[in-house]
Short mmCIF file of C-alpha atoms in Angstrom, two decimals:
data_model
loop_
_atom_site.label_atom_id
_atom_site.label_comp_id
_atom_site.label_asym_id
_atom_site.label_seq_id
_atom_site.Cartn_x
_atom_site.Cartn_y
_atom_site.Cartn_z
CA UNK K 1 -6.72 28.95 -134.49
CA UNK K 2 -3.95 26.88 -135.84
CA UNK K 3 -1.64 29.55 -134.33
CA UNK K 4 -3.52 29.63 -130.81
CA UNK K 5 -2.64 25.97 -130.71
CA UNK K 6 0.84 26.76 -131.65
CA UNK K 7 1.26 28.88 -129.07
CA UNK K 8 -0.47 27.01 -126.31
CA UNK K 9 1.46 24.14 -126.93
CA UNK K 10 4.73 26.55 -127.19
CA UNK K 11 3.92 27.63 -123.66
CA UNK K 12 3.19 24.07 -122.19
CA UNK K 13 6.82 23.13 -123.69
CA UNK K 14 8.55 26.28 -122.20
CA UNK K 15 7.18 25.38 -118.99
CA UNK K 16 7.59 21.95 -119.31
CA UNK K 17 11.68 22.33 -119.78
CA UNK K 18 11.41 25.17 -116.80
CA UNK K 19 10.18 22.19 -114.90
CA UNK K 20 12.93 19.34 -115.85
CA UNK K 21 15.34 21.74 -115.41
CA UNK K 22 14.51 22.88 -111.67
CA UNK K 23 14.39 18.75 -111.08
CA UNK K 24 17.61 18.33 -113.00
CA UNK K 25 19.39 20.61 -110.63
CA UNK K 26 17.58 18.95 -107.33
CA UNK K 27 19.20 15.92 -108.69
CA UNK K 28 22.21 17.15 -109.27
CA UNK K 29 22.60 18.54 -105.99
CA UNK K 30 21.86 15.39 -104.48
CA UNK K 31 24.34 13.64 -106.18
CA UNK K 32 26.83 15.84 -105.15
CA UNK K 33 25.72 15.64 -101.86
CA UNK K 34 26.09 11.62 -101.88
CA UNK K 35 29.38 11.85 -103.91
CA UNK K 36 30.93 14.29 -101.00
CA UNK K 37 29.36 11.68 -98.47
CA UNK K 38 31.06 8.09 -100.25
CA UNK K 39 34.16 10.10 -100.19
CA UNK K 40 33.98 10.81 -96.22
CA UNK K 41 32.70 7.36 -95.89
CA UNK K 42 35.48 5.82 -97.76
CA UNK K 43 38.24 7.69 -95.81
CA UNK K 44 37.10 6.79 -92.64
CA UNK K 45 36.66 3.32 -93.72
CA UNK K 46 39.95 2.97 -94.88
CA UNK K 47 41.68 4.29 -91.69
CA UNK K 48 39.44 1.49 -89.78
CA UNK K 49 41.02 -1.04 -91.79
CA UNK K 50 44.38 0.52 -91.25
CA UNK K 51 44.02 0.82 -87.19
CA UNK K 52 42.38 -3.05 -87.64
CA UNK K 53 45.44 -4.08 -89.44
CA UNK K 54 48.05 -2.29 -86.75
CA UNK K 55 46.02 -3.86 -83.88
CA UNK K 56 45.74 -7.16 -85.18
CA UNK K 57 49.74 -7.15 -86.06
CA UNK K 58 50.32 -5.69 -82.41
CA UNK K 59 48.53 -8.59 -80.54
CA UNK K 60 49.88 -11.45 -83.16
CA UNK K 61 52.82 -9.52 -81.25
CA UNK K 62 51.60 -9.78 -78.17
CA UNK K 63 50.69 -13.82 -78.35
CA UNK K 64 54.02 -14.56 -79.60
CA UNK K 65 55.71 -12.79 -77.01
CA UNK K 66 53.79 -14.50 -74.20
CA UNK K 67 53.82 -17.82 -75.64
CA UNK K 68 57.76 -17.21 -75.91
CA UNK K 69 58.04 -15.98 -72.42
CA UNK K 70 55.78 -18.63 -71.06
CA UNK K 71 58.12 -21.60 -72.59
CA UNK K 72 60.37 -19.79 -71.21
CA UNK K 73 59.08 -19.96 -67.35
CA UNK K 74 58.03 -23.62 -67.90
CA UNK K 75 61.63 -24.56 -69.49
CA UNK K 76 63.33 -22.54 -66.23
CA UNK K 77 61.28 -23.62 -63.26
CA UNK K 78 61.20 -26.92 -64.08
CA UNK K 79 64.85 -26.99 -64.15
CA UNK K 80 64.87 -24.86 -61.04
CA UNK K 81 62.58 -26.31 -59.11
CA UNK K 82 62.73 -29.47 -57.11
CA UNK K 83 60.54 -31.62 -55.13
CA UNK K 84 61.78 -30.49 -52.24
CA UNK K 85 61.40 -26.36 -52.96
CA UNK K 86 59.87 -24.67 -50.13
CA UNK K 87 57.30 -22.09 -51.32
CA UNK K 88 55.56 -19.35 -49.36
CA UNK K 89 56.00 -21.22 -46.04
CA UNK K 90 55.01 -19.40 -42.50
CA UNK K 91 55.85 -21.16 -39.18
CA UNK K 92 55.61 -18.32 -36.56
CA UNK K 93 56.44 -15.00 -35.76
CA UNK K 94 59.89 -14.08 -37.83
CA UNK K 95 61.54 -10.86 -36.80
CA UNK K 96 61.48 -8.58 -39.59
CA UNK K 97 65.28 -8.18 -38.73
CA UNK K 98 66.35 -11.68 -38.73
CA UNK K 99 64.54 -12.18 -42.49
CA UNK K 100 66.10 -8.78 -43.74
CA UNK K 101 69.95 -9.95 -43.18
CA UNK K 102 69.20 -13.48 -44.52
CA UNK K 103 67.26 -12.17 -47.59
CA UNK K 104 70.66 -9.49 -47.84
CA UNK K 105 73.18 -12.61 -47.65
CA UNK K 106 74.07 -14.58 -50.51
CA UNK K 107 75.51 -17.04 -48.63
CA UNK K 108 72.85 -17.55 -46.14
CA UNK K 109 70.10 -17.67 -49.09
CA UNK K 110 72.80 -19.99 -51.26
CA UNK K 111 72.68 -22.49 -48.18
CA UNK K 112 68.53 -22.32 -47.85
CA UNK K 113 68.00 -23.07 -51.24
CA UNK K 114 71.12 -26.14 -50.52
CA UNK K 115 69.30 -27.38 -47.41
CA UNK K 116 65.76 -27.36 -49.41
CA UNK K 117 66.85 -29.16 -52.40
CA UNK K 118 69.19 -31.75 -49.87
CA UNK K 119 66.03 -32.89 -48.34
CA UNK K 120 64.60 -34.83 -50.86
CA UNK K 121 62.57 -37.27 -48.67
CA UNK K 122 60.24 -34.64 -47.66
CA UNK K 123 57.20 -33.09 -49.54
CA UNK K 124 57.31 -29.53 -50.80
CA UNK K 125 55.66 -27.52 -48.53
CA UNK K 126 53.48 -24.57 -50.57
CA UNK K 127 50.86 -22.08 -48.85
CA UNK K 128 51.17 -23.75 -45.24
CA UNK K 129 50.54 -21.62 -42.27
CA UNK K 130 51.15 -23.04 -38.52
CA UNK K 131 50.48 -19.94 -36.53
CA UNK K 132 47.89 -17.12 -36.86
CA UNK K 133 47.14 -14.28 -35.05
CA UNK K 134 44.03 -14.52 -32.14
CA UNK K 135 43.11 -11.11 -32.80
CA UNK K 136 42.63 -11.59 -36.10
CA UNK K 137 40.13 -15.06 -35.75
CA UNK K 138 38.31 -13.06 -32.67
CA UNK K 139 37.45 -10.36 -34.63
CA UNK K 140 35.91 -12.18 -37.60
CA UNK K 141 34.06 -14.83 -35.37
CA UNK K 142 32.65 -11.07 -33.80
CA UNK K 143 31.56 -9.91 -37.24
CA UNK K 144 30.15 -13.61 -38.03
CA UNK K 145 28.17 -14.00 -35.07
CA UNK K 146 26.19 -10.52 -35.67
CA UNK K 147 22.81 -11.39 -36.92
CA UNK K 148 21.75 -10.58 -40.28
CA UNK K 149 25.34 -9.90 -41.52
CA UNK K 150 27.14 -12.38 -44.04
CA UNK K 151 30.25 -13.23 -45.23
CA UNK K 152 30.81 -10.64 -47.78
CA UNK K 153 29.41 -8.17 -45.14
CA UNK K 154 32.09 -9.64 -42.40
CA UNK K 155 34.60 -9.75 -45.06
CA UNK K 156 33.89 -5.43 -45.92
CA UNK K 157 33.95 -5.01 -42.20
CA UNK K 158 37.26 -6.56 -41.14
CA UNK K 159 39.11 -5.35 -44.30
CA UNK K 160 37.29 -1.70 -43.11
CA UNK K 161 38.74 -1.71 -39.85
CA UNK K 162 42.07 -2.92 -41.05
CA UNK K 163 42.54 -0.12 -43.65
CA UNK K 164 41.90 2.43 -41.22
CA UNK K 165 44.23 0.52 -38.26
CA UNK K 166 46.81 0.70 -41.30
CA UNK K 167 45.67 3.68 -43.13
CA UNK K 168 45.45 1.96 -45.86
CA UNK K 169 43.47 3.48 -48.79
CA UNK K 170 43.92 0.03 -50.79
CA UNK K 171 41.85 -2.12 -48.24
CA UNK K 172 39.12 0.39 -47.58
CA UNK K 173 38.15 0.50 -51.28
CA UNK K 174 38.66 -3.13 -51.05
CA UNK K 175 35.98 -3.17 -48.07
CA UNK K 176 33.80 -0.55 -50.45
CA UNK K 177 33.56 -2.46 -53.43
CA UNK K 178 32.88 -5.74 -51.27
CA UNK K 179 30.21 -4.26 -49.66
CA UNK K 180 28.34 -2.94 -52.89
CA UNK K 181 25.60 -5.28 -53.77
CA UNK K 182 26.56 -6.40 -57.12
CA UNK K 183 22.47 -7.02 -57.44
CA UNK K 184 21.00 -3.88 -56.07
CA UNK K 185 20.04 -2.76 -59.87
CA UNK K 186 18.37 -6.22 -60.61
CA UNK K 187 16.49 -5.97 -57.45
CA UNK K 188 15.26 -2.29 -58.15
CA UNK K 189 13.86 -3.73 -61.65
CA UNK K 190 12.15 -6.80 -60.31
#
């Protein structure tokens, strides 16, 4: 009997370490497994931190370059510019020609810039136009007056028709992306 017992309990202990040791290499495995996995982890994280730390020391870069080149412009225009500067002034119909040989001459742009800063009594004139053109105003009082179209509709219409007087691919993506309701999704959802 005393042997019997022996031998059960011999056989519950066998199967008993047969046991541990199938859930000793399960562990195992796993830790492998997550060992392989902090490795990958940790190498990606540290060329993060590397890209992070080349961005961040390119646009440090970049902010001390424009605030450079910004004192720059303020410290040169304002010692440039005058009261008296004309800036993107339009008083008629300039030939094309006439602005091309003036633009091409020193001396003639030498003795605009003279005869702007001379006249020092005057205001600066800036973003002044005296003469438009009635083609222009007829067609968008056209496109206003249709009914049910607005602004932004007039606006995609004119600079339409323009880009295709002018063949100009610019404007009539321009008129496209004017046109597109910017709400159309919203409205679908509500």
């Amino acid at each position: 009997e005393e042997i019997e017992k022996t031998k059960k309990v011999r056989e519950d202990t066998i199967a008993e370490i047969e046991t541990t040791n199938q859930e000793l290499s399960t562990v195992e495995a796993s830790l492998l497994e997550d060992k392989e996995y902090t490795n990958t982890l940790s190498g990606m994280c540290t060329d993060k931190a590397k890209t992070w730390d080349q961005r961040s020391t390119l646009r440090a870069n970049e902010i001390q370059a424009l605030t450079q080149a910004i004192g720059i412009i303020k410290t040169a225009v304002t010692e440039k510019t005058t009261a008296a500067t004309v800036r993107l002034l339009q008083q008629g119909p300039a030939s094309l020609r006439v602005a091309r040989s003036v633009a091409r001459s020193e001396a003639a742009m030498d003795a605009i810039e003279a005869e702007a800063e001379a006249t020092e009594d005057g205001e600066a004139v800036s973003f002044m136009q005296l003469h438009s053109k009635p083609a222009f105003l007829a067609s968008a009082k056209r496109m206003q007056g249709e009914p049910g179209a607005d602004g932004r509709q007039a606006a995609a219409a004119l600079l339409k028709a323009t880009g295709a007087k002018f063949h100009s691919a610019l404007l009539t993506s321009l008129a496209s992306k004017i046109a597109a309701d910017p709400f159309a999704k919203i409205k679908v959802l509500i």
